[in-house]
Amino acid sequence: MTATTDIATFEAAKRRPGERRRSRIILTLLLSLFLIYSFVPLVYLVLSATKTNGDLFTTFGFGFGTEFNLWQNLSDLLARDNGIFMRWMFNSVLYSTVAGLGAAIFATAAGYAFAKFKFVGRNLLFALVLGAVMIPQTALVVPIFLLLALSGLSDNPLGVILPSMISPIGVYLMCVYIEQGVDDELLDAARIDGAGEFVIFRAIVLRLVAPGMVTVALLSFVGTWNNYFLPLIVLRSQEYQPITVGLATWYQLAQQGGGGGEVLFSIIITGALVGIIPVIVVFLLLQRFWQGGLTAGAVK
Amino acid sequence: MAMSNSPAAATRPARSGGFTSRKLAPYLFLAPFVLLFIAFIVAPLVYAFYMSLYRDTLVGGRQFAGAASYIKVMGDTKFWGGVWNLVLFGIVQMPIMLSLALLFAIVLDRGQVYAKGVFRLGFFLPYAVPSVIATIIWGYLYGPTFGPFTQMAKAFNLPPPDFLSPGAMIFSLANIVTWEYVGYNMVIYYAALKAIPSDLAEAARVDGASAWQFARLIQLPLLWPAILITIIFSINGTLQLFNEPYLMRALARNTINSSYTPNLYAYSLATSNQQYGYAAAVSFVLGIVIAGASYIFTLITNRRRPEQ
C-alpha cells in the first residue's frame, strides 16, 4: 500500500538476509545516538524537578538528589507569587485553544474560497497571503502594540489571541487539501438539490476536510503556546501573561541573583516541566495528524 | 460582477436552501480571515512604514525625516553586525540540521531500523518544547556553576568547558536550535517521502538500481520542493532569531549585547530607547534582507536543481 513496503521489498531483493540484519543494527545504533541527544535535556529536566534547590547545585546533574523533592517543588511553584503560575497555565491553555480553533475555522473557510470559487482579486489576494509568511515578527509586533494602545486595547489578551488566529500557512494547506479532497461534482450536486452555500460548507466541506483542520489547529495551538515575543510586548500585567513570558521573567530574575533569586532555580525547572506537559499530551493524542500530514499539502 | 448576477438569478426559480448567492459566497468565506489579516498584518505594516519615516526626538517630539532612517540603517554597523552573526550561524547550523533531518527521514522511511515509531516520536518531541523553555533547560546544562558538563569536567580534573564565551556562544545557540528543529524538518521530509508513488521503487528495482542510486536519483529530486521549503523556512527563522539569544543574555550579558541579532536590536531600540521609528526601519530592512536571501537562494538552487 505505501512506498515503505515496496522499498522494503526493494531492499530485500538486493541484499542477503545476514547483511540486511547487520546494517539494520548499525543504523539503529546510529539513530539511538541522536535519540539520546534528543532526550538528554528532557531527562535532565525531569531529574532536576525532583531535587531541592541545594541538591540542584551540589549533586550530579544526570543523577538523583539526596531526597525526592518533586511534590515540595510543585507546591512551592503553585504558592509562589500568590499562585500566579496556575494563572499563567490557564492563560496559555485559553489563548492557544481559542487561537487554534479560530485559525482552523478561518483558514478552512478562506482556503475553501480560494480552492473552489473564482472571484475578482483571487490571485492577488492569494499572493499577499503567502507573502505574509516572510514578514519578520518584529516588523509587526511593535506596531501591533502601538496600534492596540491607540485603540484602547493595550494589555488586553485579545491582542495576543486575535493575531494568533491568522495562519497564512493554514490557508495554503487547506486550499491544497480542499482542491484535492473535495469533489466539484459533489458540490454542484448539492447546489442542484437546493442547498445554500453556507449549508454546503458546513455539511459537506467541513466533514471532508476535518483531518486537515485538526492539523492546522494543532500547528496554531503549538505556535501560540510557544509564542514569546508577541505576549512579551503586548501584555504588561502579570495576570494576563502566558507561561512562556512568566517563566522567562522568573529566569531572568534568578540569573540576576538577589531577591530570593537562588530559591527560584528549582521552582523554574519544575515550572518548565509542568509547562511542556500540555503540548506533549496534545502531540501524543494527535499523532496521526502530524505524522501523516503536518505539511502534506505543502510538499505536493 | 453585479451585472452578471441579476439576469441569471431572475431566470432561475428562487432556491429553497439558502439565500447566499454563489457570487457573494467566496467573499463571505474569506471575510473573517481577511479582516484579521488587514487588522493585524496589513495595518501594522502600513503604520510601521509611516513611523519609519519619522524621527522620535526627546526634545522636539516626532518629526518627519523621510528616508533618513533607512539611510542610517544602511550604514549601521550594529544592525549589519547582527546580520553577519546570523549568516555565520546559518552557515554552520542549517546544513547540519537539515541533512540530519533528511538522513533520518530516509532511514525511517525505508524501515531499516528497529523500533521505528520510537525514533519518529523521540526525534520530534523537542519541537513540543517552547523555545523559551528549551533555552532555560540548555542554559542550566551550559551553566558554569552547576551545569552537569562543568561537574563532569571537574570530576575528571579537566578545565570546565565554557559554553558562554564569545567564541563558543554561536555554537551553543546553534545547538539549541538544532535540538529544537531536526525532528520538525524530519517530519516534513518523511511526509514528502510517503507521497512518492510506490511504482517508482518497483521500476528502479527492475532496472537494477542500488539503494543509494535510488535515493540520489529518484527520491532526492522528488523531495526537492520539500527541501526548498524547509530551507526558506530556516533562512527566515534564522534571520529572525530572538528568543534564544534574548534569554541566553541573562547568562552571558557580556557575550550577547543588545544588537547580537537584528531582532534583539530592533527590540531594544523600541523598548529601552523608545525609538519606534528607527526600530520600524530596522525591521523593514530585515524583512527585505530575508526576502532577498530567500529569493537569491531559490534562483541559485533552481539553476542547479538535480535532474529529474
PDB file of N, CA and C in Angstrom, chain B residues 3 9 24 52 60 73 80 89 91 93-94 99 110-111 116 123 127 169-170 174-175 180 192 220 254 256 267 296 305:
ATOM      1  N   MET B   3     -23.595  42.784 -12.422  1.00  0.00           N
ATOM      2  CA  MET B   3     -24.473  42.724 -13.582  1.00  0.00           C
ATOM      3  C   MET B   3     -24.781  41.288 -13.976  1.00  0.00           C
ATOM      4  N   ALA B   9     -30.042  35.121 -12.066  1.00  0.00           N
ATOM      5  CA  ALA B   9     -30.834  34.828 -10.876  1.00  0.00           C
ATOM      6  C   ALA B   9     -32.327  34.970 -11.165  1.00  0.00           C
ATOM      7  N   LEU B  24     -21.534  35.833  -4.111  1.00  0.00           N
ATOM      8  CA  LEU B  24     -21.195  36.515  -2.865  1.00  0.00           C
ATOM      9  C   LEU B  24     -20.430  35.584  -1.924  1.00  0.00           C
ATOM     10  N   SER B  52       8.394  54.723  10.264  1.00  0.00           N
ATOM     11  CA  SER B  52       9.806  54.684   9.885  1.00  0.00           C
ATOM     12  C   SER B  52      10.208  55.958   9.151  1.00  0.00           C
ATOM     13  N   GLY B  60      12.058  67.557  20.508  1.00  0.00           N
ATOM     14  CA  GLY B  60      11.099  68.082  19.532  1.00  0.00           C
ATOM     15  C   GLY B  60       9.913  67.184  19.249  1.00  0.00           C
ATOM     16  N   VAL B  73      20.163  53.079   8.599  1.00  0.00           N
ATOM     17  CA  VAL B  73      20.276  51.614   8.746  1.00  0.00           C
ATOM     18  C   VAL B  73      21.361  51.073   7.819  1.00  0.00           C
ATOM     19  N   TRP B  80      24.180  45.544  10.844  1.00  0.00           N
ATOM     20  CA  TRP B  80      24.839  44.604   9.929  1.00  0.00           C
ATOM     21  C   TRP B  80      25.698  43.609  10.690  1.00  0.00           C
ATOM     22  N   PHE B  89      25.955  31.904  11.795  1.00  0.00           N
ATOM     23  CA  PHE B  89      25.126  30.933  12.492  1.00  0.00           C
ATOM     24  C   PHE B  89      24.442  29.997  11.492  1.00  0.00           C
ATOM     25  N   ILE B  91      25.187  29.369   8.304  1.00  0.00           N
ATOM     26  CA  ILE B  91      26.101  28.555   7.502  1.00  0.00           C
ATOM     27  C   ILE B  91      26.504  27.294   8.267  1.00  0.00           C
ATOM     28  N   GLN B  93      24.705  26.048  11.116  1.00  0.00           N
ATOM     29  CA  GLN B  93      23.600  25.304  11.711  1.00  0.00           C
ATOM     30  C   GLN B  93      22.643  24.675  10.687  1.00  0.00           C
ATOM     31  N   MET B  94      22.305  25.449   9.636  1.00  0.00           N
ATOM     32  CA  MET B  94      21.289  24.948   8.708  1.00  0.00           C
ATOM     33  C   MET B  94      21.688  23.648   8.007  1.00  0.00           C
ATOM     34  N   SER B  99      20.505  18.244   6.982  1.00  0.00           N
ATOM     35  CA  SER B  99      20.978  16.953   6.474  1.00  0.00           C
ATOM     36  C   SER B  99      20.703  15.838   7.482  1.00  0.00           C
ATOM     37  N   ARG B 110      12.606   3.877   4.911  1.00  0.00           N
ATOM     38  CA  ARG B 110      12.956   2.558   4.389  1.00  0.00           C
ATOM     39  C   ARG B 110      12.713   1.459   5.406  1.00  0.00           C
ATOM     40  N   GLY B 111      12.511   1.862   6.657  1.00  0.00           N
ATOM     41  CA  GLY B 111      12.247   0.860   7.681  1.00  0.00           C
ATOM     42  C   GLY B 111      13.430  -0.027   7.970  1.00  0.00           C
ATOM     43  N   LYS B 116      11.071   1.732  14.894  1.00  0.00           N
ATOM     44  CA  LYS B 116      10.882   2.937  14.080  1.00  0.00           C
ATOM     45  C   LYS B 116      10.049   4.012  14.777  1.00  0.00           C
ATOM     46  N   PHE B 123      12.479  11.876  18.117  1.00  0.00           N
ATOM     47  CA  PHE B 123      13.147  12.982  17.421  1.00  0.00           C
ATOM     48  C   PHE B 123      12.257  14.216  17.364  1.00  0.00           C
ATOM     49  N   TYR B 127      10.396  19.437  19.530  1.00  0.00           N
ATOM     50  CA  TYR B 127       9.627  20.500  18.887  1.00  0.00           C
ATOM     51  C   TYR B 127       8.457  20.934  19.758  1.00  0.00           C
ATOM     52  N   MET B 169      29.614  30.940  21.963  1.00  0.00           N
ATOM     53  CA  MET B 169      28.188  31.237  22.089  1.00  0.00           C
ATOM     54  C   MET B 169      27.388  30.887  20.839  1.00  0.00           C
ATOM     55  N   ILE B 170      27.934  31.206  19.655  1.00  0.00           N
ATOM     56  CA  ILE B 170      27.185  30.970  18.424  1.00  0.00           C
ATOM     57  C   ILE B 170      26.891  29.475  18.263  1.00  0.00           C
ATOM     58  N   ALA B 174      23.401  27.565  18.294  1.00  0.00           N
ATOM     59  CA  ALA B 174      23.114  26.683  17.158  1.00  0.00           C
ATOM     60  C   ALA B 174      22.667  25.314  17.666  1.00  0.00           C
ATOM     61  N   ASN B 175      23.286  24.850  18.746  1.00  0.00           N
ATOM     62  CA  ASN B 175      22.923  23.557  19.322  1.00  0.00           C
ATOM     63  C   ASN B 175      21.468  23.561  19.804  1.00  0.00           C
ATOM     64  N   GLU B 180      15.945  21.734  18.759  1.00  0.00           N
ATOM     65  CA  GLU B 180      14.509  22.003  18.650  1.00  0.00           C
ATOM     66  C   GLU B 180      13.916  21.542  17.319  1.00  0.00           C
ATOM     67  N   ALA B 192       6.830  13.880   2.773  1.00  0.00           N
ATOM     68  CA  ALA B 192       7.083  14.001   1.333  1.00  0.00           C
ATOM     69  C   ALA B 192       7.527  12.660   0.750  1.00  0.00           C
ATOM     70  N   LEU B 220      15.650  12.101  -4.064  1.00  0.00           N
ATOM     71  CA  LEU B 220      16.115  13.466  -3.825  1.00  0.00           C
ATOM     72  C   LEU B 220      15.456  14.488  -4.760  1.00  0.00           C
ATOM     73  N   ASN B 254      27.799  39.840  28.780  1.00  0.00           N
ATOM     74  CA  ASN B 254      28.941  40.438  28.084  1.00  0.00           C
ATOM     75  C   ASN B 254      29.126  39.868  26.682  1.00  0.00           C
ATOM     76  N   ILE B 256      26.511  38.418  24.725  1.00  0.00           N
ATOM     77  CA  ILE B 256      25.382  38.791  23.879  1.00  0.00           C
ATOM     78  C   ILE B 256      24.997  40.231  24.194  1.00  0.00           C
ATOM     79  N   TYR B 267      14.251  45.251  19.020  1.00  0.00           N
ATOM     80  CA  TYR B 267      13.525  45.186  20.289  1.00  0.00           C
ATOM     81  C   TYR B 267      14.083  46.197  21.288  1.00  0.00           C
ATOM     82  N   ILE B 296      17.226  34.901  -3.682  1.00  0.00           N
ATOM     83  CA  ILE B 296      18.503  34.558  -4.304  1.00  0.00           C
ATOM     84  C   ILE B 296      18.757  33.058  -4.178  1.00  0.00           C
ATOM     85  N   ARG B 305      19.395  22.666  -9.763  1.00  0.00           N
ATOM     86  CA  ARG B 305      18.481  21.623  -9.325  1.00  0.00           C
ATOM     87  C   ARG B 305      18.867  20.267  -9.913  1.00  0.00           C
TER      88      ARG B 305
END
